[in-house]
XYZ file of C-alpha atoms in Angstrom:
484
model
C 14.209 4.370 -29.218
C 11.504 6.452 -27.551
C 8.061 5.122 -26.599
C 6.247 6.604 -29.596
C 8.605 4.779 -31.948
C 8.155 1.617 -29.900
C 4.389 1.718 -30.414
C 4.709 2.341 -34.153
C 7.138 -0.576 -34.458
C 4.830 -2.976 -32.624
C 1.763 -1.836 -34.576
C 3.534 -2.323 -37.901
C 4.475 -5.912 -36.967
C 1.268 -7.000 -35.248
C -1.379 -4.796 -36.852
C -4.114 -7.423 -37.115
C -3.542 -8.884 -33.671
C -5.643 -7.992 -30.647
C -3.905 -5.393 -28.519
C -6.589 -4.851 -25.873
C -9.590 -6.763 -24.601
C -11.986 -4.830 -22.375
C -15.338 -6.283 -21.392
C -16.892 -7.413 -24.695
C -14.769 -5.128 -26.864
C -11.436 -5.664 -28.579
C -8.946 -3.293 -30.151
C -6.326 -4.495 -32.628
C -2.891 -2.936 -32.835
C -3.869 -1.268 -36.119
C -7.009 0.159 -34.537
C -4.992 1.295 -31.538
C -2.506 3.094 -33.762
C -5.271 4.872 -35.684
C -6.938 6.000 -32.463
C -3.638 7.186 -30.984
C -2.731 9.149 -34.100
C -6.167 10.729 -34.371
C -6.061 11.838 -30.743
C -2.530 13.175 -31.160
C -3.730 15.278 -34.084
C -6.684 16.511 -32.031
C -4.455 17.538 -29.121
C -2.117 19.254 -31.548
C -5.079 21.228 -32.931
C -5.712 22.458 -29.373
C -2.218 23.901 -29.273
C -0.526 21.101 -27.327
C 3.141 20.956 -28.285
C 6.301 19.123 -27.328
C 7.031 19.526 -23.627
C 3.479 20.533 -22.682
C 1.762 18.609 -19.915
C -1.516 16.745 -20.431
C -3.175 15.136 -17.419
C -4.923 11.762 -17.632
C -7.332 10.777 -14.858
C -8.922 7.599 -16.160
C -9.712 4.141 -14.802
C -8.419 0.991 -16.462
C -10.111 1.364 -19.834
C -8.712 1.362 -23.398
C -8.959 5.155 -23.499
C -6.148 5.330 -20.955
C -3.784 3.479 -23.299
C -4.844 5.615 -26.262
C -4.379 8.857 -24.333
C -1.021 7.810 -22.906
C 0.550 7.047 -26.268
C -1.062 9.998 -28.071
C 0.507 12.391 -25.589
C 3.907 10.713 -25.868
C 3.842 10.769 -29.680
C 3.304 14.526 -29.491
C 6.478 14.809 -27.444
C 4.260 16.090 -24.647
C 4.276 14.759 -21.087
C 1.524 12.517 -19.705
C 0.602 13.389 -16.125
C -1.089 10.223 -14.880
C -3.405 10.979 -11.961
C -5.137 8.722 -9.491
C -8.792 8.328 -10.485
C -9.709 8.696 -6.796
C -8.283 12.249 -6.570
C -10.650 14.695 -4.898
C -11.255 18.222 -6.190
C -8.943 19.481 -3.434
C -6.145 17.145 -4.560
C -6.853 17.758 -8.243
C -6.375 21.500 -7.895
C -2.853 20.970 -6.592
C -1.967 18.236 -9.099
C -3.145 20.104 -12.207
C -1.653 23.365 -10.992
C 1.688 21.994 -9.874
C 2.161 20.011 -13.093
C 1.274 22.994 -15.344
C -1.129 20.734 -17.221
C -2.683 22.466 -20.233
C -5.307 19.797 -20.914
C -7.165 17.230 -18.861
C -8.577 13.896 -20.038
C -11.038 12.252 -17.666
C -14.344 10.422 -17.449
C -17.600 12.345 -17.523
C -18.356 11.363 -13.910
C -15.252 13.255 -12.764
C -16.054 16.464 -14.639
C -17.732 17.948 -11.567
C -14.437 17.877 -9.672
C -12.773 19.823 -12.461
C -15.640 22.326 -12.611
C -15.221 23.040 -8.894
C -11.603 24.130 -9.276
C -11.155 25.224 -12.902
C -11.038 28.922 -12.018
C -8.034 28.206 -9.800
C -6.075 26.525 -12.607
C -6.391 28.904 -15.583
C -3.515 27.257 -17.462
C -5.587 24.053 -17.848
C -7.786 25.322 -20.654
C -9.044 22.116 -22.238
C -10.973 19.167 -20.855
C -11.698 16.065 -22.935
C -14.397 13.821 -21.510
C -14.468 10.054 -21.906
C -17.578 7.920 -21.822
C -16.557 4.462 -22.977
C -20.195 3.335 -23.003
C -21.169 6.007 -25.547
C -20.132 6.339 -29.172
C -20.737 10.086 -29.204
C -18.536 11.350 -26.368
C -15.990 14.105 -27.137
C -13.187 11.569 -26.755
C -14.744 9.128 -29.225
C -15.199 11.942 -31.705
C -11.539 12.912 -31.292
C -10.234 9.393 -31.983
C -12.615 8.756 -34.844
C -12.258 11.857 -36.988
C -8.638 11.494 -38.121
C -6.231 12.202 -39.670
C -5.025 8.711 -38.840
C -1.389 9.391 -39.649
C 0.798 11.424 -37.342
C 4.270 12.829 -37.864
C 6.121 12.885 -34.566
C 8.461 15.755 -33.700
C 12.084 14.952 -32.822
C 11.996 13.243 -29.420
C 15.132 12.444 -27.457
C 15.354 9.498 -25.091
C 16.182 11.910 -22.263
C 13.040 13.963 -22.867
C 10.359 13.756 -20.154
C 7.614 11.261 -20.972
C 5.508 10.958 -17.839
C 4.997 12.718 -14.524
C 3.676 10.492 -11.746
C 2.815 11.981 -8.383
C 3.972 10.182 -5.289
C 3.279 10.931 -1.645
C 5.274 13.794 -0.155
C 6.927 13.630 3.264
C 5.747 17.111 4.256
C 2.207 16.931 2.878
C 2.058 17.792 -0.835
C 2.801 15.070 -3.400
C 5.920 15.249 -5.563
C 5.779 14.759 -9.347
C 8.439 12.257 -10.414
C 9.590 13.067 -13.958
C 10.277 9.856 -15.885
C 11.980 10.031 -19.262
C 11.472 7.917 -22.355
C 14.790 6.210 -21.558
C 13.732 5.494 -17.978
C 10.520 3.791 -19.074
C 11.880 2.130 -22.218
C 14.562 0.444 -20.111
C 11.767 -1.361 -18.265
C 10.002 -2.638 -21.382
C 12.602 -5.372 -21.936
C 12.300 -6.944 -18.487
C 9.367 -9.217 -19.271
C 11.109 -10.499 -22.382
C 14.649 -10.836 -21.036
C 14.033 -11.997 -17.470
C 10.839 -14.003 -17.874
C 10.987 -15.401 -21.417
C 8.106 -13.201 -22.530
C 6.850 -13.872 -26.055
C 4.261 -12.262 -28.377
C 1.970 -15.241 -27.747
C 1.660 -14.330 -24.057
C -1.478 -12.720 -22.714
C -1.339 -10.208 -19.879
C -3.973 -9.144 -17.368
C -4.045 -5.506 -16.221
C -5.940 -5.289 -12.948
C -3.902 -2.778 -10.935
C -4.297 0.878 -12.010
C -2.487 1.934 -15.165
C -1.970 5.403 -13.670
C 0.400 3.699 -11.219
C 3.961 3.151 -12.487
C 3.778 -0.562 -11.669
C 0.560 -0.913 -13.644
C 1.801 1.098 -16.621
C 5.194 -0.588 -16.827
C 4.430 -4.187 -15.916
C 1.012 -4.513 -17.546
C 1.066 -2.083 -20.464
C 4.531 -1.096 -21.705
C 6.300 -4.369 -20.950
C 3.807 -6.722 -22.562
C 2.648 -4.470 -25.401
C 6.245 -3.855 -26.478
C 6.288 -7.561 -27.401
C 2.974 -7.459 -29.273
C 1.112 -9.346 -26.553
C -2.603 -8.987 -25.937
C -3.696 -7.347 -22.698
C -7.019 -7.902 -20.974
C -7.928 -4.803 -18.979
C -10.082 -4.984 -15.863
C -11.408 -1.881 -14.182
C -12.594 -3.261 -10.857
C -10.983 -5.460 -8.233
C -13.135 -8.564 -8.216
C -11.651 -12.045 -7.735
C -14.458 -13.746 -9.622
C -13.900 -11.411 -12.606
C -10.134 -12.003 -12.478
C -10.541 -15.782 -12.585
C -13.160 -15.560 -15.355
C -10.766 -13.424 -17.434
C -7.931 -15.920 -16.935
C -10.147 -18.763 -18.116
C -11.805 -16.890 -21.012
C -8.714 -15.206 -22.463
C -6.092 -17.809 -21.521
C -4.098 -15.294 -19.514
C -0.459 -16.338 -19.050
C 0.916 -13.428 -17.005
C -0.247 -11.147 -14.183
C 1.680 -8.372 -12.476
C -0.201 -7.149 -9.402
C -0.127 -6.246 -5.723
C -0.256 -8.983 -3.044
C -3.946 -8.343 -2.432
C -4.768 -9.813 -5.868
C -2.832 -13.037 -5.328
C -3.972 -13.460 -1.737
C -7.536 -12.953 -2.905
C -7.130 -15.629 -5.589
C -5.515 -18.045 -3.142
C -8.157 -17.624 -0.443
C -11.159 -17.562 -2.791
C -13.246 -20.608 -1.988
C -14.568 -21.071 -5.531
C -11.222 -20.689 -7.335
C -11.153 -24.384 -8.274
C -14.210 -23.888 -10.478
C -12.116 -21.931 -12.993
C -9.622 -23.234 -15.549
C -6.420 -21.312 -14.798
C -3.970 -23.716 -16.440
C -2.826 -21.039 -18.884
C -1.129 -19.075 -16.077
C 2.640 -19.230 -16.401
C 3.979 -16.302 -14.388
C 2.755 -13.967 -11.667
C 4.815 -11.105 -10.260
C 3.854 -9.426 -7.012
C 5.008 -5.989 -5.940
C 3.866 -2.652 -4.583
C 3.910 -3.934 -1.012
C 5.320 -6.955 0.755
C 3.748 -10.345 0.057
C 3.482 -12.467 3.224
C 6.177 -15.059 2.382
C 4.282 -18.045 3.787
C 1.602 -17.660 1.104
C 3.897 -17.655 -1.929
C 4.589 -21.421 -2.144
C 0.898 -22.130 -1.514
C -0.123 -19.875 -4.422
C 2.410 -21.426 -6.805
C 1.242 -24.911 -5.863
C -2.468 -24.147 -6.169
C -2.250 -22.358 -9.532
C 0.703 -24.356 -10.891
C 2.649 -21.293 -11.945
C 5.635 -19.253 -10.838
C 4.935 -16.486 -8.326
C 7.886 -14.208 -7.750
C 8.293 -10.908 -5.955
C 9.785 -7.618 -7.091
C 10.482 -4.206 -5.649
C 10.362 -0.726 -7.030
C 9.307 2.830 -6.441
C 7.765 5.523 -8.584
C 11.052 7.412 -8.804
C 12.653 4.361 -10.432
C 10.054 3.726 -13.162
C 9.466 1.557 -10.922
C 11.207 -1.855 -10.971
C 14.582 -2.152 -9.217
C 14.802 -5.796 -8.126
C 12.875 -8.969 -8.880
C 13.152 -12.730 -8.486
C 14.161 -14.506 -11.694
C 13.001 -17.659 -13.451
C 16.568 -18.971 -13.671
C 17.321 -18.440 -9.991
C 15.929 -20.029 -6.827
C 13.020 -18.062 -5.372
C 13.477 -17.144 -1.731
C 10.150 -16.290 -0.086
C 10.530 -13.009 1.768
C 13.115 -11.698 -0.683
C 12.413 -9.009 -3.275
C 14.925 -10.654 -5.599
C 18.106 -9.298 -7.109
C 18.823 -6.075 -9.057
C 17.565 -5.921 -12.640
C 20.093 -5.356 -15.465
C 21.365 -1.785 -15.614
C 20.561 -1.111 -11.961
C 22.910 -1.080 -8.982
C 21.829 -1.300 -5.375
C 23.628 -1.050 -2.082
C 22.740 -0.839 1.590
C 24.231 2.071 3.526
C 24.450 3.361 7.084
C 23.590 6.875 8.289
C 26.994 8.103 7.068
C 26.406 6.832 3.510
C 28.891 3.999 3.978
C 28.020 0.604 2.496
C 27.390 -2.016 5.154
C 28.532 -5.670 4.945
C 26.225 -8.404 3.653
C 23.604 -9.343 6.189
C 23.555 -5.998 7.982
C 20.548 -3.673 7.819
C 20.699 -0.161 6.378
C 18.977 2.102 3.869
C 18.519 0.721 0.377
C 19.836 3.061 -2.340
C 19.547 2.618 -6.106
C 21.414 3.865 -9.173
C 20.657 3.135 -12.814
C 19.028 3.921 -16.136
C 15.574 3.648 -14.550
C 16.018 6.489 -12.036
C 13.921 9.620 -12.590
C 15.097 12.954 -13.901
C 13.907 14.539 -10.639
C 10.785 15.940 -9.030
C 8.982 18.476 -11.185
C 9.584 22.054 -10.053
C 11.085 20.884 -6.752
C 14.876 20.992 -6.648
C 14.911 20.815 -2.857
C 12.879 17.610 -2.701
C 14.980 16.133 -5.518
C 18.195 16.897 -3.621
C 16.677 15.241 -0.570
C 16.485 11.838 -2.293
C 19.180 12.071 -4.990
C 22.642 12.126 -3.394
C 25.868 11.520 -5.295
C 23.917 9.866 -8.101
C 22.091 7.449 -5.807
C 18.344 7.418 -5.198
C 17.691 7.051 -1.478
C 14.580 4.905 -1.155
C 13.861 5.415 2.545
C 13.438 1.624 2.859
C 15.543 -0.451 5.220
C 16.975 -3.669 3.833
C 19.691 -6.282 4.026
C 21.433 -8.238 1.273
C 22.398 -11.868 1.832
C 25.581 -13.548 0.633
C 24.014 -14.475 -2.709
C 22.855 -10.929 -3.498
C 19.173 -11.393 -2.616
C 17.566 -8.322 -1.089
C 15.242 -8.488 1.924
C 13.222 -5.500 3.130
C 13.201 -5.069 6.902
C 11.317 -1.801 7.501
C 11.195 1.880 6.624
C 13.478 4.747 7.507
C 10.809 7.344 6.690
C 7.254 7.597 7.945
C 5.204 6.013 5.219
C 2.274 3.641 4.918
C 1.831 1.320 1.932
C -1.763 0.233 1.510
C -2.717 -1.975 -1.465
C 0.408 -0.719 -3.248
C -0.337 2.985 -2.726
C 2.045 5.155 -0.716
C 0.523 7.315 2.006
C 2.613 9.757 3.983
C 1.035 10.224 7.417
C 1.699 13.972 7.401
C -0.643 14.534 4.448
C -3.497 12.837 6.306
C -2.655 14.596 9.581
C -2.859 17.997 7.887
C -6.429 17.246 6.784
C -7.453 15.769 10.118
C -6.123 18.813 11.961
C -8.291 21.086 9.811
C -11.435 19.630 11.344
C -12.700 22.035 14.028
C -13.142 19.215 16.540
C -9.592 17.887 16.192
C -6.942 19.282 18.492
C -4.145 16.971 17.344
C -3.685 13.778 15.361
C -1.166 11.080 14.603
C -1.461 8.711 11.656
C 0.125 5.271 11.672
C 0.025 2.119 9.622
C -1.735 -0.958 10.968
C -0.794 -4.387 9.555
C -3.454 -5.930 7.330
C -3.252 -9.250 5.503
C -4.962 -8.206 2.266
C -3.733 -4.613 1.974
C -0.351 -4.875 3.688
C -1.301 -1.944 5.912
C -4.306 0.239 6.555
C -4.360 3.876 7.634
C -5.112 4.303 11.327
C -5.573 7.695 13.007
C -5.083 8.584 16.656
C -7.142 11.697 17.355
C -7.232 14.112 20.295
C -10.534 16.016 20.294
C -10.927 19.592 21.419
C -12.794 20.048 24.725
C -16.570 20.252 24.429
C -16.565 19.228 20.753
C -19.107 16.586 19.827
C -17.755 15.389 16.475
C -17.690 11.595 16.155
C -15.793 9.203 13.915
C -18.396 9.448 11.134
C -18.136 13.254 10.941
C -14.343 13.189 10.884
C -14.276 10.518 8.170
C -16.734 12.526 6.053
C -14.391 15.504 6.393
C -11.435 13.360 5.274
C -13.292 12.017 2.233
C -13.902 15.566 1.044
C -10.199 16.228 0.725
C -8.427 12.874 0.441
C -8.485 10.003 -2.028
C -10.250 7.010 -0.533
C -7.062 4.975 0.051
C -5.684 7.797 2.242
C -8.794 8.063 4.406
C -8.305 6.366 7.799
C -10.036 3.024 8.063
C -9.801 3.203 11.804
C -9.969 6.175 14.193
C -9.076 5.892 17.859
C -9.800 8.802 20.189
C -7.136 9.364 22.838
C -6.499 11.941 25.551
C -3.087 13.100 24.327
C -0.273 12.287 21.924
C 2.933 11.014 23.406
């Protein structure tokens, strides 16, 4: 089954049930299906066909879900872009992905206008304004036809391209197939006793593989209702749990740490919570039992990466939870820990974690060299260092490659260094990760200034914000005399 068929199946069974709650609005599964089909017909009228790429740069709003499934039902490929992308980043992402159309919010249109002459293949832009009933997007989903005949779609066909940080500077587009993503939709049901009566909360970005898989595909495949939040706000999260009787949350550690440390959390009724899954970056293990005790629910940790759709391992309900462990491999996925000669090391020893399974990407779009660099003999090399204990539990111990994970987002230092070095006052730079309780790490830059240049931290940060998404911009700059 491909993802378009999955949506049709769910909508036929749960048509009258709420699919999405966003602010004071709701969308039933029948209404979702009509909107998806209408948008698919609109995109088809623009000349979008099977295999074409359509970029989505939207926050967590219902229009993201509608766009995602409309593109997939066309047999086209959804290119899900970070809403924080600058015009500089957007030019590369739209150009590299060969996107023919671009769906974004009206506030982001200026970024597209700045670079549209450099990306002539991206001929169509569809603007979303979820607060208006007369935006181009609303017209497209409201005009019909409300039936759509899907072309033949194979499970090995590309479904989504998600860009992940590149070691040498430019991001790589991981091509995920319908089979890759569909394999992840059963995890909530099979490993965590998920049922249609459950209610999910989507707080982490849906353009992220973790957000899309754990909070959209996994729960909606069961006919669950999803409450979508667009902004990180602990008060709003707790209000949503109480109001909508949320039973499940998949999010980064920052969300659960924020809930745990929020002084007014006891004012909210959170008894509906049954399961929370943390991932994207490492959860400080000492806080996991405290969270489970305070909110009287299971908190377990998982691990994944964009190239693996993303989930690879997770703690289970029917197994003891070991704080500090990222769990055990999910069904259909193999893992092993290897040394520098690709030989598997004994249990307890540290090496690189490699993964093989139905969830692993087709490859990086238009980049055979980068694909070969991570895919070796059928195994995806994660670049993460780990050990496996005698019971098969995996523990991360560090990273083999230079990478920073901040609030679940990957940042390769080289990409930031390239931008820093473009500033006329910067002679050289080195970017490192600095431990941070809430975000896991923050981006820290060591900068050597050119002689007689007067640029200060504020000027250099302004320069970075012009070219880099906000999560990549250094939160701390230290001026030094030389790099070691």
